[in-house]
């Protein structure tokens, strides 16, 4: 029994090298998602698929396939990626750090440090999210978010 436990421990330690985790910088996050689609699942089981436009818009859906994003925006800071959803009066802001393990990405909430799900990235907009709703502009939406006088640039 003791040998089996030691063998399992050894395998888990040896196998962990194959699952090394790298924390991405803000610039690496921008390069990862800009012009690409992040598709994944939240810890709650809800799904998302979002195409990241170079101009800061986020097409696709977040949690509810039947409710496409109509005013979602994204931006990176030195060490996080932030998303903004909803009209200015009720705007919700979510910022994450991202860790990479192979081709799987794990976002952590900046405010709590909790893992909130996992996602993969596909090149371009394979689901044609950008074609499903009219375009919007993010410049004013992001700069007017509550609680922030200054934004980090992308």
mmCIF file with all atom_site columns, N, CA, C and O in Angstrom, residues 64-109:
data_model
loop_
_atom_site.group_PDB
_atom_site.id
_atom_site.type_symbol
_atom_site.label_atom_id
_atom_site.label_alt_id
_atom_site.label_comp_id
_atom_site.label_asym_id
_atom_site.label_entity_id
_atom_site.label_seq_id
_atom_site.pdbx_PDB_ins_code
_atom_site.Cartn_x
_atom_site.Cartn_y
_atom_site.Cartn_z
_atom_site.occupancy
_atom_site.B_iso_or_equiv
_atom_site.pdbx_formal_charge
_atom_site.auth_seq_id
_atom_site.auth_comp_id
_atom_site.auth_asym_id
_atom_site.auth_atom_id
_atom_site.pdbx_PDB_model_num
ATOM 1   N N  . UNK A 1 64  ? -24.944 33.597 -22.238 1.00 0.00 ? 64  UNK A N  1
ATOM 2   C CA . UNK A 1 64  ? -26.249 33.314 -22.837 1.00 0.00 ? 64  UNK A CA 1
ATOM 3   C C  . UNK A 1 64  ? -26.155 33.452 -24.349 1.00 0.00 ? 64  UNK A C  1
ATOM 4   O O  . UNK A 1 64  ? -26.099 34.571 -24.881 1.00 0.00 ? 64  UNK A O  1
ATOM 5   N N  . UNK A 1 65  ? -26.169 32.330 -25.059 1.00 0.00 ? 65  UNK A N  1
ATOM 6   C CA . UNK A 1 65  ? -26.053 32.331 -26.529 1.00 0.00 ? 65  UNK A CA 1
ATOM 7   C C  . UNK A 1 65  ? -27.124 33.174 -27.203 1.00 0.00 ? 65  UNK A C  1
ATOM 8   O O  . UNK A 1 65  ? -26.907 33.712 -28.279 1.00 0.00 ? 65  UNK A O  1
ATOM 9   N N  . UNK A 1 66  ? -28.295 33.264 -26.580 1.00 0.00 ? 66  UNK A N  1
ATOM 10  C CA . UNK A 1 66  ? -29.398 33.990 -27.210 1.00 0.00 ? 66  UNK A CA 1
ATOM 11  C C  . UNK A 1 66  ? -29.283 35.507 -27.025 1.00 0.00 ? 66  UNK A C  1
ATOM 12  O O  . UNK A 1 66  ? -30.076 36.255 -27.582 1.00 0.00 ? 66  UNK A O  1
ATOM 13  N N  . UNK A 1 67  ? -28.300 35.965 -26.250 1.00 0.00 ? 67  UNK A N  1
ATOM 14  C CA . UNK A 1 67  ? -28.098 37.399 -25.995 1.00 0.00 ? 67  UNK A CA 1
ATOM 15  C C  . UNK A 1 67  ? -26.706 37.812 -26.481 1.00 0.00 ? 67  UNK A C  1
ATOM 16  O O  . UNK A 1 67  ? -25.758 37.864 -25.696 1.00 0.00 ? 67  UNK A O  1
ATOM 17  N N  . UNK A 1 68  ? -26.568 38.114 -27.771 1.00 0.00 ? 68  UNK A N  1
ATOM 18  C CA . UNK A 1 68  ? -25.236 38.503 -28.263 1.00 0.00 ? 68  UNK A CA 1
ATOM 19  C C  . UNK A 1 68  ? -24.776 39.830 -27.663 1.00 0.00 ? 68  UNK A C  1
ATOM 20  O O  . UNK A 1 68  ? -25.591 40.693 -27.346 1.00 0.00 ? 68  UNK A O  1
ATOM 21  N N  . UNK A 1 69  ? -23.467 39.951 -27.496 1.00 0.00 ? 69  UNK A N  1
ATOM 22  C CA . UNK A 1 69  ? -22.887 41.205 -27.029 1.00 0.00 ? 69  UNK A CA 1
ATOM 23  C C  . UNK A 1 69  ? -23.260 42.318 -27.999 1.00 0.00 ? 69  UNK A C  1
ATOM 24  O O  . UNK A 1 69  ? -23.146 42.151 -29.212 1.00 0.00 ? 69  UNK A O  1
ATOM 25  N N  . UNK A 1 70  ? -23.690 43.473 -27.455 1.00 0.00 ? 70  UNK A N  1
ATOM 26  C CA . UNK A 1 70  ? -24.037 44.631 -28.278 1.00 0.00 ? 70  UNK A CA 1
ATOM 27  C C  . UNK A 1 70  ? -23.251 45.880 -27.870 1.00 0.00 ? 70  UNK A C  1
ATOM 28  O O  . UNK A 1 70  ? -23.324 46.893 -28.547 1.00 0.00 ? 70  UNK A O  1
ATOM 29  N N  . UNK A 1 71  ? -22.535 45.794 -26.761 1.00 0.00 ? 71  UNK A N  1
ATOM 30  C CA . UNK A 1 71  ? -21.767 46.945 -26.294 1.00 0.00 ? 71  UNK A CA 1
ATOM 31  C C  . UNK A 1 71  ? -20.563 46.509 -25.457 1.00 0.00 ? 71  UNK A C  1
ATOM 32  O O  . UNK A 1 71  ? -20.071 47.256 -24.642 1.00 0.00 ? 71  UNK A O  1
ATOM 33  N N  . UNK A 1 72  ? -20.091 45.297 -25.657 1.00 0.00 ? 72  UNK A N  1
ATOM 34  C CA . UNK A 1 72  ? -18.969 44.771 -24.883 1.00 0.00 ? 72  UNK A CA 1
ATOM 35  C C  . UNK A 1 72  ? -17.642 45.271 -25.453 1.00 0.00 ? 72  UNK A C  1
ATOM 36  O O  . UNK A 1 72  ? -17.478 45.390 -26.667 1.00 0.00 ? 72  UNK A O  1
ATOM 37  N N  . UNK A 1 73  ? -16.708 45.554 -24.544 1.00 0.00 ? 73  UNK A N  1
ATOM 38  C CA . UNK A 1 73  ? -15.397 46.076 -24.928 1.00 0.00 ? 73  UNK A CA 1
ATOM 39  C C  . UNK A 1 73  ? -14.316 45.387 -24.110 1.00 0.00 ? 73  UNK A C  1
ATOM 40  O O  . UNK A 1 73  ? -14.576 44.876 -23.027 1.00 0.00 ? 73  UNK A O  1
ATOM 41  N N  . UNK A 1 74  ? -13.083 45.420 -24.606 1.00 0.00 ? 74  UNK A N  1
ATOM 42  C CA . UNK A 1 74  ? -11.966 44.843 -23.876 1.00 0.00 ? 74  UNK A CA 1
ATOM 43  C C  . UNK A 1 74  ? -10.751 45.752 -23.998 1.00 0.00 ? 74  UNK A C  1
ATOM 44  O O  . UNK A 1 74  ? -10.631 46.546 -24.916 1.00 0.00 ? 74  UNK A O  1
ATOM 45  N N  . UNK A 1 75  ? -9.865  45.624 -23.025 1.00 0.00 ? 75  UNK A N  1
ATOM 46  C CA . UNK A 1 75  ? -8.605  46.370 -23.012 1.00 0.00 ? 75  UNK A CA 1
ATOM 47  C C  . UNK A 1 75  ? -7.632  45.619 -22.109 1.00 0.00 ? 75  UNK A C  1
ATOM 48  O O  . UNK A 1 75  ? -8.054  44.882 -21.220 1.00 0.00 ? 75  UNK A O  1
ATOM 49  N N  . UNK A 1 76  ? -6.339  45.786 -22.340 1.00 0.00 ? 76  UNK A N  1
ATOM 50  C CA . UNK A 1 76  ? -5.356  45.179 -21.457 1.00 0.00 ? 76  UNK A CA 1
ATOM 51  C C  . UNK A 1 76  ? -4.628  46.249 -20.661 1.00 0.00 ? 76  UNK A C  1
ATOM 52  O O  . UNK A 1 76  ? -4.516  47.401 -21.099 1.00 0.00 ? 76  UNK A O  1
ATOM 53  N N  . UNK A 1 77  ? -4.158  45.855 -19.489 1.00 0.00 ? 77  UNK A N  1
ATOM 54  C CA . UNK A 1 77  ? -3.284  46.686 -18.665 1.00 0.00 ? 77  UNK A CA 1
ATOM 55  C C  . UNK A 1 77  ? -1.927  45.986 -18.644 1.00 0.00 ? 77  UNK A C  1
ATOM 56  O O  . UNK A 1 77  ? -1.715  45.042 -19.408 1.00 0.00 ? 77  UNK A O  1
ATOM 57  N N  . UNK A 1 78  ? -1.028  46.386 -17.775 1.00 0.00 ? 78  UNK A N  1
ATOM 58  C CA . UNK A 1 78  ? 0.290   45.737 -17.715 1.00 0.00 ? 78  UNK A CA 1
ATOM 59  C C  . UNK A 1 78  ? 0.195   44.255 -17.385 1.00 0.00 ? 78  UNK A C  1
ATOM 60  O O  . UNK A 1 78  ? 1.000   43.463 -17.862 1.00 0.00 ? 78  UNK A O  1
ATOM 61  N N  . UNK A 1 79  ? -0.789  43.868 -16.570 1.00 0.00 ? 79  UNK A N  1
ATOM 62  C CA . UNK A 1 79  ? -0.843  42.478 -16.116 1.00 0.00 ? 79  UNK A CA 1
ATOM 63  C C  . UNK A 1 79  ? -2.239  41.866 -16.112 1.00 0.00 ? 79  UNK A C  1
ATOM 64  O O  . UNK A 1 79  ? -2.466  40.845 -15.484 1.00 0.00 ? 79  UNK A O  1
ATOM 65  N N  . UNK A 1 80  ? -3.198  42.485 -16.819 1.00 0.00 ? 80  UNK A N  1
ATOM 66  C CA . UNK A 1 80  ? -4.567  41.961 -16.809 1.00 0.00 ? 80  UNK A CA 1
ATOM 67  C C  . UNK A 1 80  ? -5.285  42.299 -18.108 1.00 0.00 ? 80  UNK A C  1
ATOM 68  O O  . UNK A 1 80  ? -4.840  43.149 -18.884 1.00 0.00 ? 80  UNK A O  1
ATOM 69  N N  . UNK A 1 81  ? -6.400  41.628 -18.309 1.00 0.00 ? 81  UNK A N  1
ATOM 70  C CA . UNK A 1 81  ? -7.323  41.958 -19.390 1.00 0.00 ? 81  UNK A CA 1
ATOM 71  C C  . UNK A 1 81  ? -8.653  42.289 -18.728 1.00 0.00 ? 81  UNK A C  1
ATOM 72  O O  . UNK A 1 81  ? -9.068  41.608 -17.784 1.00 0.00 ? 81  UNK A O  1
ATOM 73  N N  . UNK A 1 82  ? -9.281  43.367 -19.190 1.00 0.00 ? 82  UNK A N  1
ATOM 74  C CA . UNK A 1 82  ? -10.535 43.817 -18.588 1.00 0.00 ? 82  UNK A CA 1
ATOM 75  C C  . UNK A 1 82  ? -11.628 43.851 -19.648 1.00 0.00 ? 82  UNK A C  1
ATOM 76  O O  . UNK A 1 82  ? -11.382 44.221 -20.793 1.00 0.00 ? 82  UNK A O  1
ATOM 77  N N  . UNK A 1 83  ? -12.817 43.466 -19.228 1.00 0.00 ? 83  UNK A N  1
ATOM 78  C CA . UNK A 1 83  ? -13.996 43.461 -20.089 1.00 0.00 ? 83  UNK A CA 1
ATOM 79  C C  . UNK A 1 83  ? -15.054 44.359 -19.484 1.00 0.00 ? 83  UNK A C  1
ATOM 80  O O  . UNK A 1 83  ? -15.214 44.419 -18.272 1.00 0.00 ? 83  UNK A O  1
ATOM 81  N N  . UNK A 1 84  ? -15.804 45.031 -20.358 1.00 0.00 ? 84  UNK A N  1
ATOM 82  C CA . UNK A 1 84  ? -16.853 45.959 -19.952 1.00 0.00 ? 84  UNK A CA 1
ATOM 83  C C  . UNK A 1 84  ? -18.129 45.565 -20.680 1.00 0.00 ? 84  UNK A C  1
ATOM 84  O O  . UNK A 1 84  ? -18.122 45.453 -21.901 1.00 0.00 ? 84  UNK A O  1
ATOM 85  N N  . UNK A 1 85  ? -19.209 45.360 -19.927 1.00 0.00 ? 85  UNK A N  1
ATOM 86  C CA . UNK A 1 85  ? -20.485 44.939 -20.504 1.00 0.00 ? 85  UNK A CA 1
ATOM 87  C C  . UNK A 1 85  ? -21.591 45.864 -20.033 1.00 0.00 ? 85  UNK A C  1
ATOM 88  O O  . UNK A 1 85  ? -21.654 46.223 -18.871 1.00 0.00 ? 85  UNK A O  1
ATOM 89  N N  . UNK A 1 86  ? -22.490 46.224 -20.950 1.00 0.00 ? 86  UNK A N  1
ATOM 90  C CA . UNK A 1 86  ? -23.679 46.988 -20.592 1.00 0.00 ? 86  UNK A CA 1
ATOM 91  C C  . UNK A 1 86  ? -23.533 48.472 -20.824 1.00 0.00 ? 86  UNK A C  1
ATOM 92  O O  . UNK A 1 86  ? -22.438 48.986 -21.070 1.00 0.00 ? 86  UNK A O  1
ATOM 93  N N  . UNK A 1 87  ? -24.676 49.182 -20.738 1.00 0.00 ? 87  UNK A N  1
ATOM 94  C CA . UNK A 1 87  ? -24.653 50.640 -20.924 1.00 0.00 ? 87  UNK A CA 1
ATOM 95  C C  . UNK A 1 87  ? -23.886 51.313 -19.783 1.00 0.00 ? 87  UNK A C  1
ATOM 96  O O  . UNK A 1 87  ? -23.721 50.750 -18.700 1.00 0.00 ? 87  UNK A O  1
ATOM 97  N N  . UNK A 1 88  ? -23.430 52.538 -20.044 1.00 0.00 ? 88  UNK A N  1
ATOM 98  C CA . UNK A 1 88  ? -22.581 53.255 -19.088 1.00 0.00 ? 88  UNK A CA 1
ATOM 99  C C  . UNK A 1 88  ? -23.207 53.322 -17.701 1.00 0.00 ? 88  UNK A C  1
ATOM 100 O O  . UNK A 1 88  ? -22.528 53.144 -16.691 1.00 0.00 ? 88  UNK A O  1
ATOM 101 N N  . UNK A 1 89  ? -24.512 53.530 -17.618 1.00 0.00 ? 89  UNK A N  1
ATOM 102 C CA . UNK A 1 89  ? -25.181 53.690 -16.323 1.00 0.00 ? 89  UNK A CA 1
ATOM 103 C C  . UNK A 1 89  ? -25.104 52.424 -15.463 1.00 0.00 ? 89  UNK A C  1
ATOM 104 O O  . UNK A 1 89  ? -25.079 52.501 -14.240 1.00 0.00 ? 89  UNK A O  1
ATOM 105 N N  . UNK A 1 90  ? -25.085 51.252 -16.097 1.00 0.00 ? 90  UNK A N  1
ATOM 106 C CA . UNK A 1 90  ? -25.068 49.987 -15.352 1.00 0.00 ? 90  UNK A CA 1
ATOM 107 C C  . UNK A 1 90  ? -23.888 49.106 -15.750 1.00 0.00 ? 90  UNK A C  1
ATOM 108 O O  . UNK A 1 90  ? -23.908 47.897 -15.536 1.00 0.00 ? 90  UNK A O  1
ATOM 109 N N  . UNK A 1 91  ? -22.867 49.726 -16.313 1.00 0.00 ? 91  UNK A N  1
ATOM 110 C CA . UNK A 1 91  ? -21.705 48.996 -16.834 1.00 0.00 ? 91  UNK A CA 1
ATOM 111 C C  . UNK A 1 91  ? -21.087 48.077 -15.787 1.00 0.00 ? 91  UNK A C  1
ATOM 112 O O  . UNK A 1 91  ? -20.867 48.468 -14.651 1.00 0.00 ? 91  UNK A O  1
ATOM 113 N N  . UNK A 1 92  ? -20.832 46.833 -16.192 1.00 0.00 ? 92  UNK A N  1
ATOM 114 C CA . UNK A 1 92  ? -20.143 45.860 -15.351 1.00 0.00 ? 92  UNK A CA 1
ATOM 115 C C  . UNK A 1 92  ? -18.715 45.699 -15.881 1.00 0.00 ? 92  UNK A C  1
ATOM 116 O O  . UNK A 1 92  ? -18.518 45.548 -17.085 1.00 0.00 ? 92  UNK A O  1
ATOM 117 N N  . UNK A 1 93  ? -17.741 45.717 -14.980 1.00 0.00 ? 93  UNK A N  1
ATOM 118 C CA . UNK A 1 93  ? -16.337 45.584 -15.347 1.00 0.00 ? 93  UNK A CA 1
ATOM 119 C C  . UNK A 1 93  ? -15.770 44.332 -14.697 1.00 0.00 ? 93  UNK A C  1
ATOM 120 O O  . UNK A 1 93  ? -15.977 44.097 -13.511 1.00 0.00 ? 93  UNK A O  1
ATOM 121 N N  . UNK A 1 94  ? -15.053 43.535 -15.493 1.00 0.00 ? 94  UNK A N  1
ATOM 122 C CA . UNK A 1 94  ? -14.434 42.312 -14.999 1.00 0.00 ? 94  UNK A CA 1
ATOM 123 C C  . UNK A 1 94  ? -12.989 42.293 -15.486 1.00 0.00 ? 94  UNK A C  1
ATOM 124 O O  . UNK A 1 94  ? -12.744 42.390 -16.692 1.00 0.00 ? 94  UNK A O  1
ATOM 125 N N  . UNK A 1 95  ? -12.040 42.160 -14.569 1.00 0.00 ? 95  UNK A N  1
ATOM 126 C CA . UNK A 1 95  ? -10.627 42.106 -14.939 1.00 0.00 ? 95  UNK A CA 1
ATOM 127 C C  . UNK A 1 95  ? -10.028 40.783 -14.487 1.00 0.00 ? 95  UNK A C  1
ATOM 128 O O  . UNK A 1 95  ? -10.338 40.291 -13.389 1.00 0.00 ? 95  UNK A O  1
ATOM 129 N N  . UNK A 1 96  ? -9.154  40.231 -15.341 1.00 0.00 ? 96  UNK A N  1
ATOM 130 C CA . UNK A 1 96  ? -8.579  38.920 -15.088 1.00 0.00 ? 96  UNK A CA 1
ATOM 131 C C  . UNK A 1 96  ? -7.088  38.903 -15.389 1.00 0.00 ? 96  UNK A C  1
ATOM 132 O O  . UNK A 1 96  ? -6.635  39.595 -16.293 1.00 0.00 ? 96  UNK A O  1
ATOM 133 N N  . UNK A 1 97  ? -6.371  38.073 -14.651 1.00 0.00 ? 97  UNK A N  1
ATOM 134 C CA . UNK A 1 97  ? -5.049  37.648 -15.079 1.00 0.00 ? 97  UNK A CA 1
ATOM 135 C C  . UNK A 1 97  ? -5.283  36.345 -15.828 1.00 0.00 ? 97  UNK A C  1
ATOM 136 O O  . UNK A 1 97  ? -6.335  35.711 -15.680 1.00 0.00 ? 97  UNK A O  1
ATOM 137 N N  . UNK A 1 98  ? -4.334  35.942 -16.655 1.00 0.00 ? 98  UNK A N  1
ATOM 138 C CA . UNK A 1 98  ? -4.494  34.699 -17.418 1.00 0.00 ? 98  UNK A CA 1
ATOM 139 C C  . UNK A 1 98  ? -3.238  33.852 -17.263 1.00 0.00 ? 98  UNK A C  1
ATOM 140 O O  . UNK A 1 98  ? -2.118  34.342 -17.405 1.00 0.00 ? 98  UNK A O  1
ATOM 141 N N  . UNK A 1 99  ? -3.478  32.575 -16.993 1.00 0.00 ? 99  UNK A N  1
ATOM 142 C CA . UNK A 1 99  ? -2.396  31.599 -16.917 1.00 0.00 ? 99  UNK A CA 1
ATOM 143 C C  . UNK A 1 99  ? -2.556  30.615 -18.065 1.00 0.00 ? 99  UNK A C  1
ATOM 144 O O  . UNK A 1 99  ? -3.675  30.244 -18.411 1.00 0.00 ? 99  UNK A O  1
ATOM 145 N N  . UNK A 1 100 ? -1.430  30.213 -18.650 1.00 0.00 ? 100 UNK A N  1
ATOM 146 C CA . UNK A 1 100 ? -1.453  29.275 -19.774 1.00 0.00 ? 100 UNK A CA 1
ATOM 147 C C  . UNK A 1 100 ? -0.831  27.951 -19.350 1.00 0.00 ? 100 UNK A C  1
ATOM 148 O O  . UNK A 1 100 ? 0.218   27.918 -18.716 1.00 0.00 ? 100 UNK A O  1
ATOM 149 N N  . UNK A 1 101 ? -1.490  26.872 -19.746 1.00 0.00 ? 101 UNK A N  1
ATOM 150 C CA . UNK A 1 101 ? -0.951  25.531 -19.600 1.00 0.00 ? 101 UNK A CA 1
ATOM 151 C C  . UNK A 1 101 ? -1.191  24.825 -20.921 1.00 0.00 ? 101 UNK A C  1
ATOM 152 O O  . UNK A 1 101 ? -2.316  24.403 -21.216 1.00 0.00 ? 101 UNK A O  1
ATOM 153 N N  . UNK A 1 102 ? -0.171  24.773 -21.758 1.00 0.00 ? 102 UNK A N  1
ATOM 154 C CA . UNK A 1 102 ? -0.339  24.226 -23.099 1.00 0.00 ? 102 UNK A CA 1
ATOM 155 C C  . UNK A 1 102 ? -1.238  25.137 -23.907 1.00 0.00 ? 102 UNK A C  1
ATOM 156 O O  . UNK A 1 102 ? -0.979  26.333 -24.021 1.00 0.00 ? 102 UNK A O  1
ATOM 157 N N  . UNK A 1 103 ? -2.338  24.596 -24.450 1.00 0.00 ? 103 UNK A N  1
ATOM 158 C CA . UNK A 1 103 ? -3.280  25.401 -25.229 1.00 0.00 ? 103 UNK A CA 1
ATOM 159 C C  . UNK A 1 103 ? -4.517  25.780 -24.425 1.00 0.00 ? 103 UNK A C  1
ATOM 160 O O  . UNK A 1 103 ? -5.476  26.318 -24.975 1.00 0.00 ? 103 UNK A O  1
ATOM 161 N N  . UNK A 1 104 ? -4.492  25.525 -23.135 1.00 0.00 ? 104 UNK A N  1
ATOM 162 C CA . UNK A 1 104 ? -5.605  25.866 -22.254 1.00 0.00 ? 104 UNK A CA 1
ATOM 163 C C  . UNK A 1 104 ? -5.240  27.118 -21.459 1.00 0.00 ? 104 UNK A C  1
ATOM 164 O O  . UNK A 1 104 ? -4.126  27.245 -20.949 1.00 0.00 ? 104 UNK A O  1
ATOM 165 N N  . UNK A 1 105 ? -6.190  28.042 -21.358 1.00 0.00 ? 105 UNK A N  1
ATOM 166 C CA . UNK A 1 105 ? -5.976  29.302 -20.648 1.00 0.00 ? 105 UNK A CA 1
ATOM 167 C C  . UNK A 1 105 ? -6.934  29.372 -19.468 1.00 0.00 ? 105 UNK A C  1
ATOM 168 O O  . UNK A 1 105 ? -8.104  29.015 -19.596 1.00 0.00 ? 105 UNK A O  1
ATOM 169 N N  . UNK A 1 106 ? -6.409  29.843 -18.340 1.00 0.00 ? 106 UNK A N  1
ATOM 170 C CA . UNK A 1 106 ? -7.187  29.890 -17.107 1.00 0.00 ? 106 UNK A CA 1
ATOM 171 C C  . UNK A 1 106 ? -7.217  31.323 -16.586 1.00 0.00 ? 106 UNK A C  1
ATOM 172 O O  . UNK A 1 106 ? -6.186  31.844 -16.150 1.00 0.00 ? 106 UNK A O  1
ATOM 173 N N  . UNK A 1 107 ? -8.391  31.971 -16.646 1.00 0.00 ? 107 UNK A N  1
ATOM 174 C CA . UNK A 1 107 ? -8.499  33.337 -16.103 1.00 0.00 ? 107 UNK A CA 1
ATOM 175 C C  . UNK A 1 107 ? -8.749  33.314 -14.596 1.00 0.00 ? 107 UNK A C  1
ATOM 176 O O  . UNK A 1 107 ? -9.493  32.474 -14.085 1.00 0.00 ? 107 UNK A O  1
ATOM 177 N N  . UNK A 1 108 ? -8.120  34.259 -13.902 1.00 0.00 ? 108 UNK A N  1
ATOM 178 C CA . UNK A 1 108 ? -8.337  34.458 -12.466 1.00 0.00 ? 108 UNK A CA 1
ATOM 179 C C  . UNK A 1 108 ? -8.847  35.872 -12.251 1.00 0.00 ? 108 UNK A C  1
ATOM 180 O O  . UNK A 1 108 ? -8.313  36.815 -12.826 1.00 0.00 ? 108 UNK A O  1
ATOM 181 N N  . UNK A 1 109 ? -9.837  36.011 -11.410 1.00 0.00 ? 109 UNK A N  1
ATOM 182 C CA . UNK A 1 109 ? -10.367 37.327 -11.076 1.00 0.00 ? 109 UNK A CA 1
ATOM 183 C C  . UNK A 1 109 ? -9.276  38.159 -10.408 1.00 0.00 ? 109 UNK A C  1
ATOM 184 O O  . UNK A 1 109 ? -8.633  37.697 -9.473  1.00 0.00 ? 109 UNK A O  1
#
